[in-house]
Short mmCIF file of N, CA and C in Angstrom, two decimals:
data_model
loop_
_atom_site.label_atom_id
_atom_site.label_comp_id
_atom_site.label_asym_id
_atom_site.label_seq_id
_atom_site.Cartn_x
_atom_site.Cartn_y
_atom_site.Cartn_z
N UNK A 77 87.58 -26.44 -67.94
CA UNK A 77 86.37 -27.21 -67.68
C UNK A 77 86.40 -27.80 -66.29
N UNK A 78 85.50 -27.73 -65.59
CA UNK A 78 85.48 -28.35 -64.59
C UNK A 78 85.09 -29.84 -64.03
N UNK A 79 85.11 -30.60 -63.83
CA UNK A 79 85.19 -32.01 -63.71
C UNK A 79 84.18 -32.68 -62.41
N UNK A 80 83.75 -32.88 -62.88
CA UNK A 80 82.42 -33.75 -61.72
C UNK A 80 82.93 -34.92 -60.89
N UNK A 81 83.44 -35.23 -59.65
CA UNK A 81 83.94 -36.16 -59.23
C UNK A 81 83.06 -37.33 -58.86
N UNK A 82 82.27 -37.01 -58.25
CA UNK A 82 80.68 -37.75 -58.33
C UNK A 82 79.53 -37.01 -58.55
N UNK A 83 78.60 -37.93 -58.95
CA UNK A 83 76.69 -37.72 -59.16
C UNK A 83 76.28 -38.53 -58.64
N UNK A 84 75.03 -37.94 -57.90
CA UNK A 84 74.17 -38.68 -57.33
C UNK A 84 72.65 -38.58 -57.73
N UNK A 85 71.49 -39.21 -57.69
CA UNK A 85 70.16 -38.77 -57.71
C UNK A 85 69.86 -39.15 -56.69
N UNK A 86 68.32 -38.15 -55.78
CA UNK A 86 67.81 -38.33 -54.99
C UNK A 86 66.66 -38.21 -55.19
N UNK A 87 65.48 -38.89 -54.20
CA UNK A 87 64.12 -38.79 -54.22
C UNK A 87 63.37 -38.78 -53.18
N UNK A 88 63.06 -37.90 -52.62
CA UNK A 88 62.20 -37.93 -51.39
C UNK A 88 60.31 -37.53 -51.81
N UNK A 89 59.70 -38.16 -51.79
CA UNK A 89 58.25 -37.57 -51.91
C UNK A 89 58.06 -37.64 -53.98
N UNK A 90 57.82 -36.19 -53.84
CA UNK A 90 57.99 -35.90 -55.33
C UNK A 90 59.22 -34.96 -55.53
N UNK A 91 60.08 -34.93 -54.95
CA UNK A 91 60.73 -34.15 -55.38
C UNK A 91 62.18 -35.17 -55.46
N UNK A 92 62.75 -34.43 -56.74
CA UNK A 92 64.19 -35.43 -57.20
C UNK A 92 65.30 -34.26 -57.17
N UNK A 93 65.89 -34.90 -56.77
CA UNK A 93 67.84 -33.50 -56.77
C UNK A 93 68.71 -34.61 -57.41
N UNK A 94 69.26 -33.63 -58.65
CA UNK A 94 70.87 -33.94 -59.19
C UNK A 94 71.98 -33.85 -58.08
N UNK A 95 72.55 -34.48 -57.77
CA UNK A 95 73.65 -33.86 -57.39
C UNK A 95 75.33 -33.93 -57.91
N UNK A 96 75.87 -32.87 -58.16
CA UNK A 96 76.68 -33.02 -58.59
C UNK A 96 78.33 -32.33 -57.51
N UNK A 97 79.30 -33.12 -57.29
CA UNK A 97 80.54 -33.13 -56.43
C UNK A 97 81.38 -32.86 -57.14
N UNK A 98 82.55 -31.69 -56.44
CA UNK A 98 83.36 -31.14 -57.80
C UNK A 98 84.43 -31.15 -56.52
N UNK A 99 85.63 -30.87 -56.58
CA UNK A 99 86.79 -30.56 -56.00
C UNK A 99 86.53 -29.18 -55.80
N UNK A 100 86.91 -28.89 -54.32
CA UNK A 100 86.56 -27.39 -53.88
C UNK A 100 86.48 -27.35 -52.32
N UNK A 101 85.39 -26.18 -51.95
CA UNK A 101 85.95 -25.79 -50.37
C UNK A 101 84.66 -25.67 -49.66
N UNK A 102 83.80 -26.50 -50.59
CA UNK A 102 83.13 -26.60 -49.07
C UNK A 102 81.53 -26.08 -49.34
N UNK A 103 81.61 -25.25 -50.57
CA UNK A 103 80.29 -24.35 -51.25
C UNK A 103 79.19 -25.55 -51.66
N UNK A 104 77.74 -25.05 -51.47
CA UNK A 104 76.74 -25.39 -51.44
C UNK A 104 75.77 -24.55 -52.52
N UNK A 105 75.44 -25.04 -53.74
CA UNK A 105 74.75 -24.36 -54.21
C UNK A 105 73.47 -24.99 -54.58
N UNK A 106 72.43 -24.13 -54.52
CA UNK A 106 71.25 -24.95 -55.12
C UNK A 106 70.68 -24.55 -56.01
N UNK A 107 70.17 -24.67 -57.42
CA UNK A 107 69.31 -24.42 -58.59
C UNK A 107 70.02 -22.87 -58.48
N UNK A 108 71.12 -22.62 -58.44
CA UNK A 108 72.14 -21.55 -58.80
C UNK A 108 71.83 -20.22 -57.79
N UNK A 109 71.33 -20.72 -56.26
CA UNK A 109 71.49 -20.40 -54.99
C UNK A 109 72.44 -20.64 -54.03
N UNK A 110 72.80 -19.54 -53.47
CA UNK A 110 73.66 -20.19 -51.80
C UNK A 110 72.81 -21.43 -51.19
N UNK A 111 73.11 -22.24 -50.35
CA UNK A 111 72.13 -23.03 -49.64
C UNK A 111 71.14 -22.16 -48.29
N UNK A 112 71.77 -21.04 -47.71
CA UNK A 112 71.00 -20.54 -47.01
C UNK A 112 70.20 -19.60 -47.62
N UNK A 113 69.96 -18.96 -48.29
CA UNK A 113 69.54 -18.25 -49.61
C UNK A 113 68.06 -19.20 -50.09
N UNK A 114 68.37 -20.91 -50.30
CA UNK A 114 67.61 -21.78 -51.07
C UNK A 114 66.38 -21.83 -49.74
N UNK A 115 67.19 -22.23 -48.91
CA UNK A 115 66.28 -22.84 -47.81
C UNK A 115 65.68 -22.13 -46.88
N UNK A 116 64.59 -22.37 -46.27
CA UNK A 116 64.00 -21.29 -45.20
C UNK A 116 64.85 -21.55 -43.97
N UNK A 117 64.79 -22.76 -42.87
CA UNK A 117 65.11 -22.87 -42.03
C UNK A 117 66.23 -23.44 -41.71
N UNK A 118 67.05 -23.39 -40.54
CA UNK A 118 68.24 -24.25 -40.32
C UNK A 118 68.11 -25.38 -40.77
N UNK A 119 66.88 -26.29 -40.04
CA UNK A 119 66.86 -27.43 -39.87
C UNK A 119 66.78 -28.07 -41.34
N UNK A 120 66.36 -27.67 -42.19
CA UNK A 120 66.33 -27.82 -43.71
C UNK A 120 68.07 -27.70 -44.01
N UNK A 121 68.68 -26.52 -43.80
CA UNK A 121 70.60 -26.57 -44.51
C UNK A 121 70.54 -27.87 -43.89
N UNK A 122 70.53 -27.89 -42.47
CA UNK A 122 71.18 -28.86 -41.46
C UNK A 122 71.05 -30.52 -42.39
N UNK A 123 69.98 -30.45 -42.30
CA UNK A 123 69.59 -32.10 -43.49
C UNK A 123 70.36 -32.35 -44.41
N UNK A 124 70.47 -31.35 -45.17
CA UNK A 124 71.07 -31.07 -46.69
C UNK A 124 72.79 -31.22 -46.28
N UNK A 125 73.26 -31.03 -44.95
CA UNK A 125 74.68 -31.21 -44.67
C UNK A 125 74.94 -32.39 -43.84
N UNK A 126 74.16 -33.16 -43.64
CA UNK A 126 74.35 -34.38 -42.72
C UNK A 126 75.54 -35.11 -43.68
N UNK A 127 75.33 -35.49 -44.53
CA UNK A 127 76.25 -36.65 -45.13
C UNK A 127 77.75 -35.98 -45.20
N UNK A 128 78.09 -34.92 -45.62
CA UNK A 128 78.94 -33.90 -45.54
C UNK A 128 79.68 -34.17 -44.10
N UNK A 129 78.96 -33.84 -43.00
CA UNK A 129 79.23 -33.99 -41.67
C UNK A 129 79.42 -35.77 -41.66
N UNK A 130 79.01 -36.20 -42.02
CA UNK A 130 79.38 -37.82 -41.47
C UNK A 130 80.59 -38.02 -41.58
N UNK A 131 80.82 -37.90 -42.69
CA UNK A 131 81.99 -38.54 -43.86
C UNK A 131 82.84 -37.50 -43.47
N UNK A 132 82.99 -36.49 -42.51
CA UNK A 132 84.01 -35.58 -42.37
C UNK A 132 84.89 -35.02 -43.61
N UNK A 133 83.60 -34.54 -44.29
CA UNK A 133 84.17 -33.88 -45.68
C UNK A 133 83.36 -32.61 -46.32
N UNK A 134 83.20 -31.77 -44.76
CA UNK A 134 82.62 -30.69 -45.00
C UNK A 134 83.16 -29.91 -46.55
N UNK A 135 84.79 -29.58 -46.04
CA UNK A 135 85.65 -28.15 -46.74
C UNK A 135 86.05 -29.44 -48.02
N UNK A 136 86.29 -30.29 -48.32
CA UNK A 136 86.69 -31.07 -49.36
C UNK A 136 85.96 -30.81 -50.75
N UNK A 137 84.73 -30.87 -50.81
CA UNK A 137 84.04 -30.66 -52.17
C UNK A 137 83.29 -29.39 -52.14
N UNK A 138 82.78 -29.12 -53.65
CA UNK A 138 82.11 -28.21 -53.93
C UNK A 138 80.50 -28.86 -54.43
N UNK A 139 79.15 -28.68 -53.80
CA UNK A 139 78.24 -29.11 -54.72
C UNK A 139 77.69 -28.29 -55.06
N UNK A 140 76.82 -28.80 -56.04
CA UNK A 140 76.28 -28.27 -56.97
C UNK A 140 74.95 -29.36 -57.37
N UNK A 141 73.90 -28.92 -56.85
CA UNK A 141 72.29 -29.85 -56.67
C UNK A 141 71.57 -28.88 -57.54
N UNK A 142 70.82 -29.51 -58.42
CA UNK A 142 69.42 -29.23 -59.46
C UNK A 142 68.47 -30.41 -58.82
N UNK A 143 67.41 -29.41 -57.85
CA UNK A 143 66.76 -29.63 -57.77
C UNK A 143 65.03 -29.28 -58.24
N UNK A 144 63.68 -30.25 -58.22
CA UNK A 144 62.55 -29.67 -58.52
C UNK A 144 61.13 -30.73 -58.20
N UNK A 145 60.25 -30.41 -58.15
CA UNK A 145 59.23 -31.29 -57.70
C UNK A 145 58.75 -30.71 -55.91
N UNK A 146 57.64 -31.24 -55.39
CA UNK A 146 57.72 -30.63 -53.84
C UNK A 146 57.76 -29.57 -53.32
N UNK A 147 58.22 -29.69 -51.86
CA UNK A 147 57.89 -28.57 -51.19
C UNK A 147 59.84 -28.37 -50.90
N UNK A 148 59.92 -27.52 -49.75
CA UNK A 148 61.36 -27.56 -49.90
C UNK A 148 61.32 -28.47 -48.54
N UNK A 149 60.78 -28.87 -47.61
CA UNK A 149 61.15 -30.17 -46.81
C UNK A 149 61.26 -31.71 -47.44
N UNK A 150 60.63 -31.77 -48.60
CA UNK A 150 60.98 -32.41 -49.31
C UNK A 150 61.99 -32.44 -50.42
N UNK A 151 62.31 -30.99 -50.66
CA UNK A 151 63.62 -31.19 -51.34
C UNK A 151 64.62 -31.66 -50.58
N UNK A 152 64.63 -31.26 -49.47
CA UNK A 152 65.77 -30.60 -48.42
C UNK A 152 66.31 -32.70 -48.64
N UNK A 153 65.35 -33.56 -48.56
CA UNK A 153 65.57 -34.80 -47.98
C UNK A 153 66.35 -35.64 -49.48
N UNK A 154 65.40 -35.19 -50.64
CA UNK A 154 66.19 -34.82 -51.73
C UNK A 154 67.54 -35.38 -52.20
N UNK A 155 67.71 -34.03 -51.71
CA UNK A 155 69.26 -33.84 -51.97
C UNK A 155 70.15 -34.46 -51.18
N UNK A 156 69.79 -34.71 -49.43
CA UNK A 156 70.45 -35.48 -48.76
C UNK A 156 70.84 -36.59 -49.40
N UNK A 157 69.66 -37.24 -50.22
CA UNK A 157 69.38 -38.99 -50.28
C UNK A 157 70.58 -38.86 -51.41
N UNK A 158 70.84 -37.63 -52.88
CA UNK A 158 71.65 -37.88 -53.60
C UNK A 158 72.90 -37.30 -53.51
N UNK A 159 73.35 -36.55 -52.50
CA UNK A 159 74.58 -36.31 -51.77
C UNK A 159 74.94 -37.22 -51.19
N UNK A 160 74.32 -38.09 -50.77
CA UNK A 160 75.01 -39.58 -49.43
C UNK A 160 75.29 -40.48 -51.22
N UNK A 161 74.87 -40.51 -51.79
CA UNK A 161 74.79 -41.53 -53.35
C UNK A 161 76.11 -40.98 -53.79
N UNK A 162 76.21 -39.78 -53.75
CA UNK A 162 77.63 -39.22 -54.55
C UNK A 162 78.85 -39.08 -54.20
N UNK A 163 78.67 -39.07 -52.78
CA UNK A 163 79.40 -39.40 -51.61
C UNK A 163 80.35 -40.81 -52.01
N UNK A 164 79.50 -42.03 -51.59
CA UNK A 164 79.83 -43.15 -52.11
C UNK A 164 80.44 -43.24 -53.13
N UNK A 165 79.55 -42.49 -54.84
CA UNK A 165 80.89 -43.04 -55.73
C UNK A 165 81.62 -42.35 -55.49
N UNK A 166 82.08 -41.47 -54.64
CA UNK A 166 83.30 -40.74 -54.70
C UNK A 166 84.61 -41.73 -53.78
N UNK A 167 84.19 -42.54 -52.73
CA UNK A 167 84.91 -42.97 -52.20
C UNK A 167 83.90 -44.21 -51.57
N UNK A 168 84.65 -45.32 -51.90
CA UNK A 168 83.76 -47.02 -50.96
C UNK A 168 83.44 -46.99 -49.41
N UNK A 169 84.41 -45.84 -49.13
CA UNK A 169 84.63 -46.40 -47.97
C UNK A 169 83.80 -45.51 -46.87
N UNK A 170 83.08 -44.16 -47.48
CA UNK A 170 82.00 -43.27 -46.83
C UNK A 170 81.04 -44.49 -46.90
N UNK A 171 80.37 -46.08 -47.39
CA UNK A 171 79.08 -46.24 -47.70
C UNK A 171 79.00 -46.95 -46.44
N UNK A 172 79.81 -47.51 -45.51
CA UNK A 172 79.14 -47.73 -44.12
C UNK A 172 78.98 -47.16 -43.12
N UNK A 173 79.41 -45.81 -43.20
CA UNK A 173 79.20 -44.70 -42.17
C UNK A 173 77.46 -44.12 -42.73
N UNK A 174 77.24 -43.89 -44.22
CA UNK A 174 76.05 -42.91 -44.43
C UNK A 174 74.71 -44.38 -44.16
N UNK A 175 75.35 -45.63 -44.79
CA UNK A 175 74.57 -46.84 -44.63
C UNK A 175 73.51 -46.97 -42.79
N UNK A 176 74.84 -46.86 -41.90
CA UNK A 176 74.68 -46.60 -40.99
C UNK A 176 73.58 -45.94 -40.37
N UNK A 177 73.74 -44.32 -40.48
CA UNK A 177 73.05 -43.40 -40.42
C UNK A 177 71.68 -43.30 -41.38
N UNK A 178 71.26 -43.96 -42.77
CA UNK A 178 69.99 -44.45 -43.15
C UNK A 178 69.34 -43.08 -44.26
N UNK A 179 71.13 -42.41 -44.71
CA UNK A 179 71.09 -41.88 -45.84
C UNK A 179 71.28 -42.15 -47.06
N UNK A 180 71.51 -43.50 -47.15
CA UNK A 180 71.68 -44.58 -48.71
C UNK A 180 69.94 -44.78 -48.77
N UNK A 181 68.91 -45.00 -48.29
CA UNK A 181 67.85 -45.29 -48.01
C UNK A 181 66.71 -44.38 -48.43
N UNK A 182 66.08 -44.79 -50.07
CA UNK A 182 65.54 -43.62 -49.91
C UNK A 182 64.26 -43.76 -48.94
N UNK A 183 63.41 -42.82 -49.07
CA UNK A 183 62.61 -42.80 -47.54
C UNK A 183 61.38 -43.11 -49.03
N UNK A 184 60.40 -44.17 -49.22
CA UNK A 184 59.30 -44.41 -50.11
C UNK A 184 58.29 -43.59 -49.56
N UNK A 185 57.86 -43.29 -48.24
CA UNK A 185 56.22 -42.78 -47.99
C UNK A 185 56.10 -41.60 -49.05
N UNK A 186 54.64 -41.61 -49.25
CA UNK A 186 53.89 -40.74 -50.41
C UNK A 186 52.77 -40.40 -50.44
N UNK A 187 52.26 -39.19 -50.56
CA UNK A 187 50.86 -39.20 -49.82
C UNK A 187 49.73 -39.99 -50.84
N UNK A 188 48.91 -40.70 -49.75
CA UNK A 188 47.71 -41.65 -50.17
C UNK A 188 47.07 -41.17 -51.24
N UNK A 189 46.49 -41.38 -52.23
CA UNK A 189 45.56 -41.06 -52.90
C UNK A 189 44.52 -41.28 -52.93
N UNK A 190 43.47 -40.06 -52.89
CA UNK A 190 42.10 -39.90 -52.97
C UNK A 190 41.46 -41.08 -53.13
N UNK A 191 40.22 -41.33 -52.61
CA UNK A 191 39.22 -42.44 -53.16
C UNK A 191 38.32 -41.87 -53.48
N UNK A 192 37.38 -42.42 -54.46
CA UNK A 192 35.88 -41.92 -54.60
C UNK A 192 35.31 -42.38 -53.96
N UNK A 193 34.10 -40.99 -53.53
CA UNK A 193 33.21 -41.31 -52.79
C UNK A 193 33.84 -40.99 -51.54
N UNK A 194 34.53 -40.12 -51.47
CA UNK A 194 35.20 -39.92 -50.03
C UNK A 194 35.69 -38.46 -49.91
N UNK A 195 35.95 -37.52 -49.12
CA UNK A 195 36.17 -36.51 -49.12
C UNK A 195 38.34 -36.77 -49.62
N UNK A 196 38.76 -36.92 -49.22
CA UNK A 196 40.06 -37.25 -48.89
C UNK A 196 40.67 -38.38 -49.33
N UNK A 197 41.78 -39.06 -48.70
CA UNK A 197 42.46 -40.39 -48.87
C UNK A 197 41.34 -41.55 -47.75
N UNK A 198 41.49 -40.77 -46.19
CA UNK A 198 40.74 -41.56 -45.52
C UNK A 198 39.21 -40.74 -45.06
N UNK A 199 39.55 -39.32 -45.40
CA UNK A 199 38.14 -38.22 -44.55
C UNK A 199 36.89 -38.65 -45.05
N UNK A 200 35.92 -38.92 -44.52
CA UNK A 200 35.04 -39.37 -45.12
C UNK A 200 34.12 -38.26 -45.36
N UNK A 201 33.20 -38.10 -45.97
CA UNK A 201 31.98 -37.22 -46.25
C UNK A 201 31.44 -36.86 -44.81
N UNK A 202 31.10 -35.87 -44.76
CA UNK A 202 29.89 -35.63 -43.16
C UNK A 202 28.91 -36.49 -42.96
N UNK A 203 28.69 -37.28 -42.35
CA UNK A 203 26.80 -38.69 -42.75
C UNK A 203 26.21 -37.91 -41.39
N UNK A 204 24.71 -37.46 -42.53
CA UNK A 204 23.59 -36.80 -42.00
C UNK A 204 22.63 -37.99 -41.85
N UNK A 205 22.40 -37.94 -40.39
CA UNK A 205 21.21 -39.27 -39.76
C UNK A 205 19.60 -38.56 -40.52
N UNK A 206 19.93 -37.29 -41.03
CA UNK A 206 18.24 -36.95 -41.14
C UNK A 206 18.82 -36.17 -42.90
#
């Protein structure tokens, strides 16, 4: 059986990631994907490995993220927010380096919701003078 060293949850937008930290070398999997495989662009892995890179614990763990909800720039932030969380319980002493950097933090913005009587959140209708 394999043993979960930390969990984290994350939330960026609408989208939420499990994350789960195992003893291992370094592997990235997502919803039972490689991470480059999951993601379109660098800059998306790149996000998803920041906390990893902080904490200088690239090759140390193995994760393993269930993610769903969103787009994948919003997963991507996701999983960051519950990798920096799992990070921490794994060790006290990663939480002022990721604290630092403003990956303990989840990020709240969300898009506005519609009003009536309005095309949009703020677009208003076209106004015809005639």
């Amino acid at each position: 059986m394999i043993k979960n060293i930390g969990i984290g949850t994350g939330r960026r937008k609408t989208a939420v990631a499990r994350v789960f930290l195992r003893e291992g070398t370094g592997k990235i999997v997502i919803n039972g994907k490689e991470i480059d495989k999951y993601f379109a662009t660098p800059d998306q892995i790149r996000t998803v490995r920041q906390p990893l890179m902080v904490t200088a614990s690239e090759n140390k763990f193995d994760v393993l993220i269930n993610v769903y909800g969103g787009g994948l720039n919003g997963q991507a932030g996701a999983c960051l927010h519950g990798l920096a969380r799992a990070l921490t319980q794994v060790d006290q002493e990663n939480y002022a380096s990721l604290k630092a950097n403003g990956f303990l933090t989840r990020d709240s913005r969300m898009v506005e919701r519609k009003k009536y009587g309005q095309r949009g959140a703020r677009r208003r209708f076209q106004f015809s003078k005639r």
